[in-house]
């Protein structure tokens, strides 16, 4: 299944399916992007990051794609498992100054059905 | 490593009371961020420090909020006087300064102001 983060904040998939979570960012100067996973009652946890000089990066069961032309970021989760159920946030790094800050998107709730 | 440690986990107080939230950074980290999370506004950056120095406090809602780093490993966020609209989950996060390193979040403090 797919979601557009700003317009569809929830995504429901069947266990074993692939999930795609989308995120649109606004600042063309952003040069670093991160996906975080937040489970209920916990703080956000780092999943994967990507720099703007790349368009794809793979981790364990996850892939992040970056399309700078349309300022779009996506997180693909392969063989989604019940433990993947959480809210997923994209975050962008704005600015080159030291200690630069991360700005988070609104999040997408992923529910994995057994 | 114990990770970022926040206390208390839950705080219930009455309007007008002073609230102090505490955060212990991961050893070796020198940047500290305070975020607030609500359903309406998502994750908002309140303030961040590099090497104990506040760099950007533009996200602090108003003068009722103040944050300090009395030493390199510890920070407090104080709200005085507290108001019901301050009810939220407050997270602190730490990282190594400079490079666009990932943030490590604590488990958060759930604040309820009655």
CSV table of C-alpha atoms in Angstrom, one decimal:
chain,number,residue,atom,x,y,z
A,1,UNK,CA,0.0,0.0,0.0
A,2,UNK,CA,1.0,3.7,-0.4
A,3,UNK,CA,0.3,6.8,1.5
A,4,UNK,CA,0.8,10.5,0.9
A,5,UNK,CA,1.8,11.8,4.3
A,6,UNK,CA,0.1,15.2,4.2
A,7,UNK,CA,-3.2,13.9,2.8
A,8,UNK,CA,-3.5,10.4,4.2
A,9,UNK,CA,-2.0,10.1,7.6
A,10,UNK,CA,-2.9,6.4,8.0
A,11,UNK,CA,-1.8,3.3,6.1
A,12,UNK,CA,-3.1,-0.2,6.7
A,13,UNK,CA,-1.4,-3.2,5.1
A,14,UNK,CA,-1.4,-6.9,5.4
A,15,UNK,CA,1.5,-8.7,7.1
A,16,UNK,CA,4.0,-9.7,4.5
A,17,UNK,CA,3.1,-7.0,2.0
A,18,UNK,CA,5.4,-4.1,1.2
A,19,UNK,CA,4.6,-0.7,2.6
A,20,UNK,CA,5.4,2.7,1.0
A,21,UNK,CA,5.2,5.8,3.2
A,22,UNK,CA,5.5,9.1,1.4
A,23,UNK,CA,6.6,12.5,2.6
A,24,UNK,CA,6.7,15.9,0.8
A,25,UNK,CA,9.2,18.5,2.0
A,26,UNK,CA,9.1,22.2,1.4
A,27,UNK,CA,12.6,23.5,1.7
A,28,UNK,CA,14.7,23.0,-1.4
A,29,UNK,CA,17.8,23.9,0.6
A,30,UNK,CA,17.4,20.9,2.8
A,31,UNK,CA,20.2,18.5,2.3
A,32,UNK,CA,19.7,15.7,4.8
A,33,UNK,CA,16.7,13.6,5.5
A,34,UNK,CA,15.8,11.1,8.1
A,35,UNK,CA,13.0,8.6,8.8
A,36,UNK,CA,12.0,8.0,12.3
A,37,UNK,CA,9.7,5.3,13.8
A,38,UNK,CA,7.6,6.1,16.9
A,39,UNK,CA,5.9,3.3,18.7
A,40,UNK,CA,3.2,4.0,21.2
A,41,UNK,CA,4.5,5.4,24.4
A,42,UNK,CA,8.1,5.8,23.2
A,43,UNK,CA,10.3,8.4,21.6
A,44,UNK,CA,11.1,8.5,17.9
A,45,UNK,CA,13.7,6.0,16.8
A,46,UNK,CA,16.1,6.4,13.9
A,47,UNK,CA,15.4,4.2,10.9
A,48,UNK,CA,17.5,5.4,8.0
A,49,UNK,CA,18.9,8.6,6.6
A,50,UNK,CA,19.8,9.9,3.2
A,51,UNK,CA,21.8,12.9,2.0
A,52,UNK,CA,20.8,15.1,-0.9
A,53,UNK,CA,23.6,13.8,-3.1
A,54,UNK,CA,21.9,10.4,-3.2
A,55,UNK,CA,18.6,9.3,-4.6
A,56,UNK,CA,18.4,5.9,-2.9
A,57,UNK,CA,19.7,4.2,0.2
A,58,UNK,CA,18.9,0.7,1.5
A,59,UNK,CA,18.9,-0.7,5.0
A,60,UNK,CA,17.7,-3.9,6.5
A,61,UNK,CA,14.2,-4.3,5.0
A,62,UNK,CA,13.9,-0.6,4.4
A,63,UNK,CA,14.7,1.6,1.4
A,64,UNK,CA,14.5,5.4,1.3
A,65,UNK,CA,14.1,7.2,-2.1
A,66,UNK,CA,14.7,10.9,-2.6
A,67,UNK,CA,13.4,12.9,-5.5
A,68,UNK,CA,14.7,16.3,-5.2
A,69,UNK,CA,13.0,17.5,-8.4
A,70,UNK,CA,9.6,17.2,-6.8
A,71,UNK,CA,10.8,17.4,-3.2
A,72,UNK,CA,9.5,14.0,-2.3
A,73,UNK,CA,10.8,11.3,0.0
A,74,UNK,CA,9.5,7.8,0.5
A,75,UNK,CA,10.2,4.9,2.9
A,76,UNK,CA,9.7,1.4,1.6
A,77,UNK,CA,9.4,-1.4,4.1
A,78,UNK,CA,9.7,-4.9,2.6
A,79,UNK,CA,7.7,-7.8,4.0
A,80,UNK,CA,5.9,-5.7,6.6
A,81,UNK,CA,5.6,-7.3,10.0
A,82,UNK,CA,3.3,-6.5,13.0
A,83,UNK,CA,6.2,-5.0,14.8
A,84,UNK,CA,6.4,-2.4,12.1
A,85,UNK,CA,3.1,-0.9,13.3
A,86,UNK,CA,4.0,2.6,14.4
A,87,UNK,CA,3.9,6.3,13.4
A,88,UNK,CA,6.6,7.1,10.8
A,89,UNK,CA,8.0,10.6,10.5
A,90,UNK,CA,10.2,12.1,7.9
A,91,UNK,CA,12.5,14.9,9.0
A,92,UNK,CA,14.6,17.4,7.0
A,93,UNK,CA,17.7,19.2,7.9
A,94,UNK,CA,17.4,22.8,7.2
A,95,UNK,CA,20.5,24.9,7.0
A,96,UNK,CA,24.2,24.5,7.0
A,97,UNK,CA,24.9,26.3,10.3
A,98,UNK,CA,26.5,24.3,13.0
A,99,UNK,CA,24.1,22.4,15.2
A,100,UNK,CA,21.6,22.6,12.4
A,101,UNK,CA,18.1,21.6,13.3
A,102,UNK,CA,15.7,18.9,12.2
A,103,UNK,CA,12.1,19.7,11.2
A,104,UNK,CA,9.6,16.9,11.4
A,105,UNK,CA,6.7,16.1,9.1
A,106,UNK,CA,3.3,15.3,10.5
A,107,UNK,CA,3.7,11.5,10.5
A,108,UNK,CA,1.9,8.5,9.0
A,109,UNK,CA,0.3,5.8,11.2
A,110,UNK,CA,1.2,2.4,9.8
A,111,UNK,CA,-1.0,-0.5,10.9
A,112,UNK,CA,-0.1,-4.0,9.9
A,113,UNK,CA,-2.9,-6.5,9.9
A,114,UNK,CA,-2.0,-10.2,10.7
B,1,UNK,CA,24.7,2.8,27.0
B,2,UNK,CA,21.5,3.8,28.8
B,3,UNK,CA,20.4,6.2,26.1
B,4,UNK,CA,18.7,9.6,26.7
B,5,UNK,CA,17.0,9.5,30.1
B,6,UNK,CA,14.0,11.7,30.9
B,7,UNK,CA,12.2,12.2,34.1
B,8,UNK,CA,9.5,12.1,35.2
B,9,UNK,CA,7.7,9.8,32.7
B,10,UNK,CA,4.3,11.3,33.7
B,11,UNK,CA,3.5,14.6,35.4
B,12,UNK,CA,0.1,15.8,36.4
B,13,UNK,CA,-0.2,19.2,37.8
B,14,UNK,CA,-2.6,22.0,38.3
B,15,UNK,CA,-2.7,25.2,36.3
B,16,UNK,CA,-0.4,27.8,37.8
B,17,UNK,CA,2.1,25.4,39.2
B,18,UNK,CA,5.7,25.2,38.3
B,19,UNK,CA,6.8,22.1,36.3
B,20,UNK,CA,10.4,21.0,35.8
B,21,UNK,CA,11.3,18.3,33.3
B,22,UNK,CA,14.7,16.7,33.3
B,23,UNK,CA,17.0,15.1,30.7
B,24,UNK,CA,20.3,13.3,30.8
B,25,UNK,CA,22.2,13.2,27.6
B,26,UNK,CA,24.0,10.2,26.2
B,27,UNK,CA,27.6,10.2,27.3
B,28,UNK,CA,29.8,11.9,24.6
B,29,UNK,CA,27.0,13.8,23.0
B,30,UNK,CA,27.2,17.5,23.1
B,31,UNK,CA,24.0,18.7,21.4
B,32,UNK,CA,20.7,18.7,23.2
B,33,UNK,CA,17.3,19.3,21.8
B,34,UNK,CA,13.9,19.8,23.5
B,35,UNK,CA,10.8,18.9,21.5
B,36,UNK,CA,7.1,19.0,22.3
B,37,UNK,CA,4.6,16.7,20.7
B,38,UNK,CA,0.8,17.2,20.4
B,39,UNK,CA,-1.8,15.7,18.1
B,40,UNK,CA,-2.5,19.1,16.7
B,41,UNK,CA,1.0,20.4,16.0
B,42,UNK,CA,3.1,17.2,15.8
B,43,UNK,CA,6.7,17.4,16.9
B,44,UNK,CA,7.9,21.0,17.5
B,45,UNK,CA,11.4,22.0,18.3
B,46,UNK,CA,11.5,24.2,21.3
B,47,UNK,CA,15.2,24.9,21.8
B,48,UNK,CA,18.5,23.3,21.3
B,49,UNK,CA,22.0,23.6,22.8
B,50,UNK,CA,25.5,23.0,21.6
B,51,UNK,CA,28.1,22.5,24.3
B,52,UNK,CA,25.8,23.9,26.9
B,53,UNK,CA,25.1,27.0,24.9
B,54,UNK,CA,21.5,27.8,23.7
B,55,UNK,CA,21.7,28.1,19.9
B,56,UNK,CA,18.1,28.5,18.8
B,57,UNK,CA,15.2,29.1,21.2
B,58,UNK,CA,12.8,30.5,18.7
B,59,UNK,CA,10.4,27.6,19.3
B,60,UNK,CA,10.0,28.3,23.0
B,61,UNK,CA,6.3,29.3,23.2
B,62,UNK,CA,6.7,32.2,25.6
B,63,UNK,CA,8.5,33.5,28.6
B,64,UNK,CA,6.8,30.9,30.8
B,65,UNK,CA,9.2,28.4,29.3
B,66,UNK,CA,12.9,28.3,30.1
B,67,UNK,CA,15.6,25.7,29.5
B,68,UNK,CA,19.0,25.3,31.0
B,69,UNK,CA,22.1,23.1,30.8
B,70,UNK,CA,23.9,23.4,34.1
B,71,UNK,CA,26.5,20.9,32.9
B,72,UNK,CA,27.4,19.0,29.8
B,73,UNK,CA,25.2,15.9,30.5
B,74,UNK,CA,22.1,17.4,32.0
B,75,UNK,CA,19.3,19.7,31.0
B,76,UNK,CA,16.0,21.0,32.5
B,77,UNK,CA,12.9,22.5,30.9
B,78,UNK,CA,10.8,24.6,33.2
B,79,UNK,CA,7.3,25.9,32.8
B,80,UNK,CA,6.2,28.5,35.2
B,81,UNK,CA,3.3,29.1,35.6
B,82,UNK,CA,1.9,26.1,33.7
B,83,UNK,CA,-1.3,26.3,31.7
B,84,UNK,CA,-3.7,23.6,30.4
B,85,UNK,CA,-2.5,24.3,26.8
B,86,UNK,CA,1.0,23.2,27.8
B,87,UNK,CA,-0.3,19.6,28.1
B,88,UNK,CA,1.8,17.5,25.7
B,89,UNK,CA,4.6,15.0,25.5
B,90,UNK,CA,8.0,16.6,25.9
B,91,UNK,CA,11.0,14.9,24.4
B,92,UNK,CA,14.6,15.6,24.7
B,93,UNK,CA,17.1,14.3,22.2
B,94,UNK,CA,20.9,14.3,22.0
B,95,UNK,CA,23.5,13.9,19.4
B,96,UNK,CA,27.1,14.7,18.5
B,97,UNK,CA,27.4,18.3,17.4
B,98,UNK,CA,28.3,19.5,14.0
B,99,UNK,CA,27.8,16.6,11.6
B,100,UNK,CA,24.3,15.8,10.6
B,101,UNK,CA,24.2,12.9,13.0
B,102,UNK,CA,21.0,11.2,14.0
B,103,UNK,CA,19.2,12.3,17.1
B,104,UNK,CA,18.6,9.9,19.9
B,105,UNK,CA,15.4,10.5,21.7
B,106,UNK,CA,14.4,9.9,25.3
B,107,UNK,CA,11.1,8.2,26.2
B,108,UNK,CA,9.4,11.5,26.8
B,109,UNK,CA,7.5,13.1,29.7
B,110,UNK,CA,3.7,13.1,29.4
B,111,UNK,CA,2.6,16.4,31.0
B,112,UNK,CA,-1.0,17.0,31.9
B,113,UNK,CA,-2.0,20.4,33.3
B,114,UNK,CA,-5.4,20.5,34.8
